[in-house]
PDB file of C-alpha atoms in Angstrom:
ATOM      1  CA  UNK H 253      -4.761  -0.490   0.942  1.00 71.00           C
ATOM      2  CA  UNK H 254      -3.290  -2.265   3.920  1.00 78.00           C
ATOM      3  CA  UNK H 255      -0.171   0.028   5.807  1.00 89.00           C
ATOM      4  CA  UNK H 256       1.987  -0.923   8.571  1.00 93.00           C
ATOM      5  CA  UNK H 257       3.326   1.211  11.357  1.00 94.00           C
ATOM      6  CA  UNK H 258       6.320   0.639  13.591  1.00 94.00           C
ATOM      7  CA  UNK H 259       6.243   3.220  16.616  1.00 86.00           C
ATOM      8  CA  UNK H 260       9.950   2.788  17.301  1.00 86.00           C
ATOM      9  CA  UNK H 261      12.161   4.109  15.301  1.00 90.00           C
ATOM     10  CA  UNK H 262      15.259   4.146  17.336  1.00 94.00           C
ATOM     11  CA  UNK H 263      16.387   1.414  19.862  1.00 96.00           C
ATOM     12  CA  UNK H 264      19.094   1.929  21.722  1.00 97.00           C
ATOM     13  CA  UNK H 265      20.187  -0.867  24.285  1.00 97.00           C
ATOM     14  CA  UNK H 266      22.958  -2.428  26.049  1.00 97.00           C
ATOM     15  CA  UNK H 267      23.932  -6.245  25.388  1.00 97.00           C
ATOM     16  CA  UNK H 268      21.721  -8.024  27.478  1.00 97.00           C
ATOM     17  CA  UNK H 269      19.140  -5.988  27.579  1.00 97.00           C
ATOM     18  CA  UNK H 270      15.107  -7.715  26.179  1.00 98.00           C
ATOM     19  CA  UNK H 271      14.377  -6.261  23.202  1.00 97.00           C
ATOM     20  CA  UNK H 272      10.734  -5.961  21.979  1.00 97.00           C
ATOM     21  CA  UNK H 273       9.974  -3.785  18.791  1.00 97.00           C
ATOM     22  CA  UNK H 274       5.640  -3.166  18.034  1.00 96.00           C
ATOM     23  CA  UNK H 275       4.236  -3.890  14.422  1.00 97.00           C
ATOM     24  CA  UNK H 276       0.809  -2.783  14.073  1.00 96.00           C
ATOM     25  CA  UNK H 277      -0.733  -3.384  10.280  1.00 95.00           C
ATOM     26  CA  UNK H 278      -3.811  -2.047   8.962  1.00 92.00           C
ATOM     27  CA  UNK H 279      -6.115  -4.555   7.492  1.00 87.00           C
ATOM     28  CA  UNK H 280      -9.583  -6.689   7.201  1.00 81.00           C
ATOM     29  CA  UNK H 281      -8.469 -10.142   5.918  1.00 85.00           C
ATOM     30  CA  UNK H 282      -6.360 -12.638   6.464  1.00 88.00           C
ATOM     31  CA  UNK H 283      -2.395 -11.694   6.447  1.00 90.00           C
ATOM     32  CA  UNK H 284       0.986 -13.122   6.297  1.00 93.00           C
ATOM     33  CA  UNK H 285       3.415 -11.007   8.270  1.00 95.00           C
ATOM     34  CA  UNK H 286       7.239 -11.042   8.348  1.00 96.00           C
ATOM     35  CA  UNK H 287      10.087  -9.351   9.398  1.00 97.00           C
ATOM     36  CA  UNK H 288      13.309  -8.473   7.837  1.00 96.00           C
ATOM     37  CA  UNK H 289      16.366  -7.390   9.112  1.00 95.00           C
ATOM     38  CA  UNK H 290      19.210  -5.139   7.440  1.00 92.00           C
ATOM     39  CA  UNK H 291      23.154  -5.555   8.854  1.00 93.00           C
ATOM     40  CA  UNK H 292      25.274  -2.499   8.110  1.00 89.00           C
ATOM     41  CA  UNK H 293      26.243  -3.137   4.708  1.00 85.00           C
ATOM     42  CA  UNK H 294      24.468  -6.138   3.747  1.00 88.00           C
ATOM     43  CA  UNK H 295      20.695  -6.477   2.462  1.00 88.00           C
ATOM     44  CA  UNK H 296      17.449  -7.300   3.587  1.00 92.00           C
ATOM     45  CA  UNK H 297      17.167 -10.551   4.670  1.00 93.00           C
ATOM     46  CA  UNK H 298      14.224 -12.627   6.209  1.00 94.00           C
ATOM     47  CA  UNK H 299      13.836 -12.845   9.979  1.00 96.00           C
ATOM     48  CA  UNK H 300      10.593 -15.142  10.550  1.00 96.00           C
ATOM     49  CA  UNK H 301       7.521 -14.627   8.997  1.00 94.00           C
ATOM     50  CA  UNK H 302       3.650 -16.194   9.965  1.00 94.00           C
ATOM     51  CA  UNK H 303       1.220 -17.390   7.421  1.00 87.00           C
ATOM     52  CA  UNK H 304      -0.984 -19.648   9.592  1.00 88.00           C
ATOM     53  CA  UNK H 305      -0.813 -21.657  12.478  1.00 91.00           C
ATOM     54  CA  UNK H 306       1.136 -21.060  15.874  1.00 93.00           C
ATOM     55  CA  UNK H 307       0.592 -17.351  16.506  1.00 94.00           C
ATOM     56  CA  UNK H 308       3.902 -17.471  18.158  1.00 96.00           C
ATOM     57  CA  UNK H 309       6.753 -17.922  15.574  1.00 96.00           C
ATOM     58  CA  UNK H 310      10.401 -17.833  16.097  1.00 95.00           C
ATOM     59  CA  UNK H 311      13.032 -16.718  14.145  1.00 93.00           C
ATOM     60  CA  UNK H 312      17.003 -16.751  13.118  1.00 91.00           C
ATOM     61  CA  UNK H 313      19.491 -15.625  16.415  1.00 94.00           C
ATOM     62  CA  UNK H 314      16.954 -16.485  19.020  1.00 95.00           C
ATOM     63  CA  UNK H 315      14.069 -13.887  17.515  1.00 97.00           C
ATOM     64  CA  UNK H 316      10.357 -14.664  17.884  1.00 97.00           C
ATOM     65  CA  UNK H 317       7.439 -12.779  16.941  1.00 98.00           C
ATOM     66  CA  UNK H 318       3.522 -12.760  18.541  1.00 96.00           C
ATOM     67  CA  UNK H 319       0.570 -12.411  16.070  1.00 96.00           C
ATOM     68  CA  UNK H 320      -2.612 -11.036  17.956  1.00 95.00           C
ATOM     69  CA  UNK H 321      -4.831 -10.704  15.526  1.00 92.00           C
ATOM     70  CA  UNK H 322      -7.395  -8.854  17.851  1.00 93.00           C
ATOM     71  CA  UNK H 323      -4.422  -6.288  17.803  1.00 94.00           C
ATOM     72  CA  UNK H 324      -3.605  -6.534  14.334  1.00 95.00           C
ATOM     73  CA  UNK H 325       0.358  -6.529  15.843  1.00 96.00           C
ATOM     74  CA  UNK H 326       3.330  -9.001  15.445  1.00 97.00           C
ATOM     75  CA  UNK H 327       5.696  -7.634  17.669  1.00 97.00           C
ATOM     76  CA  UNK H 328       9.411  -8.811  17.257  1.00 97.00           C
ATOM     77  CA  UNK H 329      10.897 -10.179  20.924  1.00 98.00           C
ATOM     78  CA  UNK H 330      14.418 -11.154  21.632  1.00 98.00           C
ATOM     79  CA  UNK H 331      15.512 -11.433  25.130  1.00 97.00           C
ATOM     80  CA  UNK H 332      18.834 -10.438  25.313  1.00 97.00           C
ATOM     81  CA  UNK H 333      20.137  -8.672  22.401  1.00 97.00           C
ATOM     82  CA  UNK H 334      24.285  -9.152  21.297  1.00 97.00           C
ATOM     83  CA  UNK H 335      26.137  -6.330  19.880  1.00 96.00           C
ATOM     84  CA  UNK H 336      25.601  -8.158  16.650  1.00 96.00           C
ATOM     85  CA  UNK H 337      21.836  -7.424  16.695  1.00 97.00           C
ATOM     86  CA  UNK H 338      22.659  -3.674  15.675  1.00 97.00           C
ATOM     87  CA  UNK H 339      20.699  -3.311  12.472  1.00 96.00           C
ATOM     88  CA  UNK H 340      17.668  -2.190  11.222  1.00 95.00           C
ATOM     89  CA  UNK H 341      14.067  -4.245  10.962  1.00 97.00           C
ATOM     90  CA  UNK H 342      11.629  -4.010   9.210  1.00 96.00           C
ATOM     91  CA  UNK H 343       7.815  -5.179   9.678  1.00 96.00           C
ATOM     92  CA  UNK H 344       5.695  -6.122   6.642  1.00 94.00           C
ATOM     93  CA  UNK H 345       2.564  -7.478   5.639  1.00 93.00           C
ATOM     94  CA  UNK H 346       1.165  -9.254   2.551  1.00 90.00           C
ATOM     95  CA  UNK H 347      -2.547  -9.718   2.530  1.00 87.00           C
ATOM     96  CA  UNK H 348      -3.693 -13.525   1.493  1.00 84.00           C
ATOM     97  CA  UNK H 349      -6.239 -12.252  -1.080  1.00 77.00           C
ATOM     98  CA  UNK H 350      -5.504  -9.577  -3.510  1.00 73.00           C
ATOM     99  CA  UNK H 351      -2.111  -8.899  -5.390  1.00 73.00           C
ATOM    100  CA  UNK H 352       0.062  -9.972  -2.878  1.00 79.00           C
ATOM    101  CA  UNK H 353       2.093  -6.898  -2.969  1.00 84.00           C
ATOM    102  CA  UNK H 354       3.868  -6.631   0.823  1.00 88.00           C
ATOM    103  CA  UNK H 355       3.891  -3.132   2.006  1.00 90.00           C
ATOM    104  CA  UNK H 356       6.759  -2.594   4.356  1.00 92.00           C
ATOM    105  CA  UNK H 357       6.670  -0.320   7.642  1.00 92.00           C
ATOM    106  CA  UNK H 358       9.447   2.713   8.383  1.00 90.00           C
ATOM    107  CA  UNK H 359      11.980   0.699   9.993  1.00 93.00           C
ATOM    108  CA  UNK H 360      13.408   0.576  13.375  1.00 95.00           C
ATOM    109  CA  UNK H 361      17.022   0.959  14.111  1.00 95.00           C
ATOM    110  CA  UNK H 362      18.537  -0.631  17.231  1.00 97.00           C
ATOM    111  CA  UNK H 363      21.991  -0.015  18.719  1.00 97.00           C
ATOM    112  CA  UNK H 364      23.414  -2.141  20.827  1.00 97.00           C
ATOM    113  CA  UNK H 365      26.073  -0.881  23.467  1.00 95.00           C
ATOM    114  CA  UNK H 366      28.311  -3.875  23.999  1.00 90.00           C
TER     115      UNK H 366
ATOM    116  CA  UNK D 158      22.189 -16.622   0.182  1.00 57.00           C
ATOM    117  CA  UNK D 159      19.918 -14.682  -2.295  1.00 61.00           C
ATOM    118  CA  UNK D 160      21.144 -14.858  -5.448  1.00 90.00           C
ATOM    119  CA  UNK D 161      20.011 -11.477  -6.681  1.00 95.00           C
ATOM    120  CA  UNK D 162      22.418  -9.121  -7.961  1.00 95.00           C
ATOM    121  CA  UNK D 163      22.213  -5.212  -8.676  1.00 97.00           C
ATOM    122  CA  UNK D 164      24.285  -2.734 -10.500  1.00 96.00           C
ATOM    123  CA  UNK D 165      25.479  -0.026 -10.202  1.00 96.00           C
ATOM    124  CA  UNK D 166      25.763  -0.397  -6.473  1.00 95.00           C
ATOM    125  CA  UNK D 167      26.486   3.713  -6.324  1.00 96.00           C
ATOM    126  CA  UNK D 168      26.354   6.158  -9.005  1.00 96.00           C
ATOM    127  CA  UNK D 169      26.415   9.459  -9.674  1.00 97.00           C
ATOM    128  CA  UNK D 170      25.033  11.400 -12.734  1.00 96.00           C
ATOM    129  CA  UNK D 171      23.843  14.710 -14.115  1.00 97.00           C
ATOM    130  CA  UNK D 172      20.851  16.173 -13.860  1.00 97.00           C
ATOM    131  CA  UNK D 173      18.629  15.037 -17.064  1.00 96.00           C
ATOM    132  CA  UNK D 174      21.008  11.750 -17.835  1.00 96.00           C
ATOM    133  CA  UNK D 175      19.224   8.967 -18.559  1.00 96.00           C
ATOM    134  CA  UNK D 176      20.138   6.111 -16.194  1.00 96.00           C
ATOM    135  CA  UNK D 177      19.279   2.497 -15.837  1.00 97.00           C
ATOM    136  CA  UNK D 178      19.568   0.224 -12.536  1.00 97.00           C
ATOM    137  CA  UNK D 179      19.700  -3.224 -13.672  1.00 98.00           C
ATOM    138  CA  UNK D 180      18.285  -5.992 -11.557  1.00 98.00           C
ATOM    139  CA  UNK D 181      18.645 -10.011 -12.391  1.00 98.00           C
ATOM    140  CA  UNK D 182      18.027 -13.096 -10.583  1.00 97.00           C
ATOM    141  CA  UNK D 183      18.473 -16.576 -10.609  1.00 94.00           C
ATOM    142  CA  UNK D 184      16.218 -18.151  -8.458  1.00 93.00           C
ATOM    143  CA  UNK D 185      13.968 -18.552 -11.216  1.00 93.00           C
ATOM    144  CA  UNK D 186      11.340 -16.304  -9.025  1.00 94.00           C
ATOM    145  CA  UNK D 187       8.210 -14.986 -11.157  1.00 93.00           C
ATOM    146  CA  UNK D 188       7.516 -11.795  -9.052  1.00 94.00           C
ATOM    147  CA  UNK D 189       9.783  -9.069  -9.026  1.00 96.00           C
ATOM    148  CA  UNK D 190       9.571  -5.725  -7.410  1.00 95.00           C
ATOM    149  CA  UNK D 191      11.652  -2.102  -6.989  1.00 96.00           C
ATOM    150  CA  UNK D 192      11.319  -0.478  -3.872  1.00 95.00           C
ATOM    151  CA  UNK D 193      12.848   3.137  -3.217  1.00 94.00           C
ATOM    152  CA  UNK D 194      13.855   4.240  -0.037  1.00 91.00           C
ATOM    153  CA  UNK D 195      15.411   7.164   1.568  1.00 88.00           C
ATOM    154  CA  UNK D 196      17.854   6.641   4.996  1.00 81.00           C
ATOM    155  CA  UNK D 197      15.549   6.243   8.129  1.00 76.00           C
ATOM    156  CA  UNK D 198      12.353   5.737   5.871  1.00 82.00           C
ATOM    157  CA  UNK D 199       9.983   3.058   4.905  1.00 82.00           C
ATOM    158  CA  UNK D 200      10.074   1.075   1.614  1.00 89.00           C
ATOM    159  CA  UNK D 201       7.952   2.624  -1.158  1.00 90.00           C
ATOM    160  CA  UNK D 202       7.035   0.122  -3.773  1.00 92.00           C
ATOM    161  CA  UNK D 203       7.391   2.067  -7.505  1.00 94.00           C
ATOM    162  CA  UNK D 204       6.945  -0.909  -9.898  1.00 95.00           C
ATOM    163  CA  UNK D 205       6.375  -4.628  -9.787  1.00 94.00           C
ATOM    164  CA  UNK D 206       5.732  -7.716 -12.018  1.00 95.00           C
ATOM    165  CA  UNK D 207       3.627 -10.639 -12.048  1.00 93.00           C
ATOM    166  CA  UNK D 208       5.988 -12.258 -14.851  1.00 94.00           C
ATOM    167  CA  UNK D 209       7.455 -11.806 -18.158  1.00 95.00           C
ATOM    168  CA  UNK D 210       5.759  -9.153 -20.156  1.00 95.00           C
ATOM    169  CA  UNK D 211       3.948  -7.816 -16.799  1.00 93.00           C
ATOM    170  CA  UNK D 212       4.595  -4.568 -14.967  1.00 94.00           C
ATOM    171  CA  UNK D 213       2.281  -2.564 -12.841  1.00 93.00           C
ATOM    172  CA  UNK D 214       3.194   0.673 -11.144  1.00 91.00           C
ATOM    173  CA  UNK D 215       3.097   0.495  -6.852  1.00 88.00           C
ATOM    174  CA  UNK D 216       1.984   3.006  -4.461  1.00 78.00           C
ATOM    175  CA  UNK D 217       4.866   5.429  -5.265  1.00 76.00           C
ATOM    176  CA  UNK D 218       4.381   7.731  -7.938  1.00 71.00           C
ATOM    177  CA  UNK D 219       7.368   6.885 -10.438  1.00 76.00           C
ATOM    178  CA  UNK D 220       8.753   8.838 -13.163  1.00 87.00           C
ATOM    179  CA  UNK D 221      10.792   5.997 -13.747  1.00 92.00           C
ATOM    180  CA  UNK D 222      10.028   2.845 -16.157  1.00 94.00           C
ATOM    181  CA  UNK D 223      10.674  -0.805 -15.920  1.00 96.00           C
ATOM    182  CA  UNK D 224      10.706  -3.709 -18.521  1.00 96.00           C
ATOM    183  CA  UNK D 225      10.401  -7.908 -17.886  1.00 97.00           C
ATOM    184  CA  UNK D 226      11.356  -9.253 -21.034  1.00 97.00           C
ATOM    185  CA  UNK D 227      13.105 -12.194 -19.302  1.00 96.00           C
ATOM    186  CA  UNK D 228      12.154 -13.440 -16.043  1.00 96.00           C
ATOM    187  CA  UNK D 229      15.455 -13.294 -14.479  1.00 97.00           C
ATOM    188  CA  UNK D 230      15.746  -9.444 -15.242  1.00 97.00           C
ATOM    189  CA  UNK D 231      13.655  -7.011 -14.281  1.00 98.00           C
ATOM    190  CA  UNK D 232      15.469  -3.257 -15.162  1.00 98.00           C
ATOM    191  CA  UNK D 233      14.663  -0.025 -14.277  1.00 97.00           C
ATOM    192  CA  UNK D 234      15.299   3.293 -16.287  1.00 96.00           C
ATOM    193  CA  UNK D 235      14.988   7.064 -15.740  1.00 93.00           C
ATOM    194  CA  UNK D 236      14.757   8.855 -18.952  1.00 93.00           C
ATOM    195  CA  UNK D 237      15.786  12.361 -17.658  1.00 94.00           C
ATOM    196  CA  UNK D 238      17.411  12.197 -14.014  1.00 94.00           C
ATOM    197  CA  UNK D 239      16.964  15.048 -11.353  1.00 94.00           C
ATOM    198  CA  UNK D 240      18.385  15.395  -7.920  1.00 95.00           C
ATOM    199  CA  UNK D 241      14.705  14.165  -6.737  1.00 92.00           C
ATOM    200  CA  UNK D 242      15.557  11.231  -7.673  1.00 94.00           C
ATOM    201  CA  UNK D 243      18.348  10.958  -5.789  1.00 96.00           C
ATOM    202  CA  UNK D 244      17.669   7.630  -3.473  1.00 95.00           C
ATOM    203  CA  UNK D 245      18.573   4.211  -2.741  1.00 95.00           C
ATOM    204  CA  UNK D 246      16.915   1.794  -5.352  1.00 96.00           C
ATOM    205  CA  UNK D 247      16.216  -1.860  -3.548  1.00 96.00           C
ATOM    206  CA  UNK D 248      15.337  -4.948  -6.135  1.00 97.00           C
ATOM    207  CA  UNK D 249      13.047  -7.920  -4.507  1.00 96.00           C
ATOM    208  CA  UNK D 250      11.910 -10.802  -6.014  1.00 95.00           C
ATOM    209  CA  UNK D 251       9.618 -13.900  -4.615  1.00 93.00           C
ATOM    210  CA  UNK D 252       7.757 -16.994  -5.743  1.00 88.00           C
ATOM    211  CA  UNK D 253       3.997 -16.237  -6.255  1.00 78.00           C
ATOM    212  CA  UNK D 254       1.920 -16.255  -3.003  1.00 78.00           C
ATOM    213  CA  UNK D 255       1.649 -14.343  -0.191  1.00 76.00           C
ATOM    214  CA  UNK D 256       3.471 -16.398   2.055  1.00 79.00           C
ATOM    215  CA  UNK D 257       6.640 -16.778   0.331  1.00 84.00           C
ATOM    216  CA  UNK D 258      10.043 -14.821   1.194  1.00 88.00           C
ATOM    217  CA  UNK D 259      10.504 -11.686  -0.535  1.00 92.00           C
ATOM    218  CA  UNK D 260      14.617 -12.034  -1.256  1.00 93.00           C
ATOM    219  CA  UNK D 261      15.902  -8.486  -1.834  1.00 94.00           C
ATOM    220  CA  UNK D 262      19.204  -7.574  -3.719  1.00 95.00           C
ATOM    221  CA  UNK D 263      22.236  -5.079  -1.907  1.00 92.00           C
ATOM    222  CA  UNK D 264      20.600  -1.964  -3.683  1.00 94.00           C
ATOM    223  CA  UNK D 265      21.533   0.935  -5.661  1.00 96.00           C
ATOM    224  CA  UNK D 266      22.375   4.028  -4.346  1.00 96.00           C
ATOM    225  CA  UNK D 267      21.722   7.234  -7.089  1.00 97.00           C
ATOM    226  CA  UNK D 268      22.851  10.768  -6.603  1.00 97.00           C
ATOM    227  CA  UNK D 269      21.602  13.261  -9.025  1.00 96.00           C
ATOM    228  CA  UNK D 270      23.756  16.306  -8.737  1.00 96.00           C
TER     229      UNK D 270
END
């Protein structure tokens, strides 16, 4: 079973500051990785997500990710974070063969000092 | 906007009440999932469904059951609650494929006392 692993698991920052948050899955195949993000007191939404093509995919609120596949990561990049960024994200992977059941990492929660 | 909609948002019950979390959506989405978490944790997937009349238990052992009867509703039900249980409950749903965006609902947060 494929697992995902997010080394930070608290950001703090001030406004302005470049942001970058590591995703590291563990898998063979062929993925499709996302990540989500969760507001205080709303629900997950959707980020950006890569299923094929570009490697480098960008997101809502200036937000890109990298795929390197010979890292199996898809780090999540902003670079200058708003107080409005405060949240928590969340990496996940769904492998293209299977069940296509995602399997979601621990979560990272980033302050940001305005 | 996700239009997927849980309830109870918070509840609290007695220890061995039977309780159920109801999930629905309208998006017309044929996979549906519930996903447990705890504060500063990762999602653990406890049940999911391919589609009406399918339901498969995830990586997290469950004592709880689910049901997909109708393919906008997807519930899920603890017979006899304990304080273990005590969690926040997070519904999902998606179109089938991998690549497709997993739309999640605000959750349900249980306290067993």
């Amino acid at each position: 079973a494929q697992s995902v692993s997010q080394h930070n698991h608290h950001v703090i920052l001030s406004e302005a500051a470049s942001l970058e948050l590591g995703c590291n899955y563990s898998y063979g195949g062929t993925v499709n990785l996302f990540w989500y993000v969760q507001y205080p007191g709303q629900h997950l939404q959707l980020l950006l997500k890569y299923f094929s093509g570009d490697p480098l995919v960008k997101g809502i609120k200036g937000f890109e990710a990298e795929f390197i596949k010979s890292k199996f990561s898809f780090n999540l990049r902003k670079p200058s974070v708003q107080w409005s960024d405060t949240a928590e994200y969340f990496c996940a992977v769904i492998p293209s063969g299977g069940s296509y059941i995602p399997t979601f990492g621990r979560g990272t929660s980033l302050i940001v000092h305005p | 906007e996700a239009d997927i909609y849980q309830t109870p948002r918070y509840l609290v019950i007695g220890t061995g009440k039977k309780i159920t979390l109801e999930c629905s959506q309208t998006m017309g989405h044929d996979k549906m999932y519930w996903y447990q978490q705890d504060p500063g944790m990762e999602l653990h997937l406890i049940h999911y469904s391919y589609g009406v009349n399918s339901t498969e238990k995830g990586d997290l052992s469950s004592e709880s059951t689910v049901s997909r009867i109708r393919t906008e509703h997807f519930p899920l039900t603890l017979e006899s609650a304990r304080p273990s249980h005590t969690s926040q409950y997070l519904c999902a749903s998606s179109r089938g494929g991998p690549g497709n965006t997993i739309y999640f609902g605000e959750g349900s947060w249980l306290t067993v006392v």
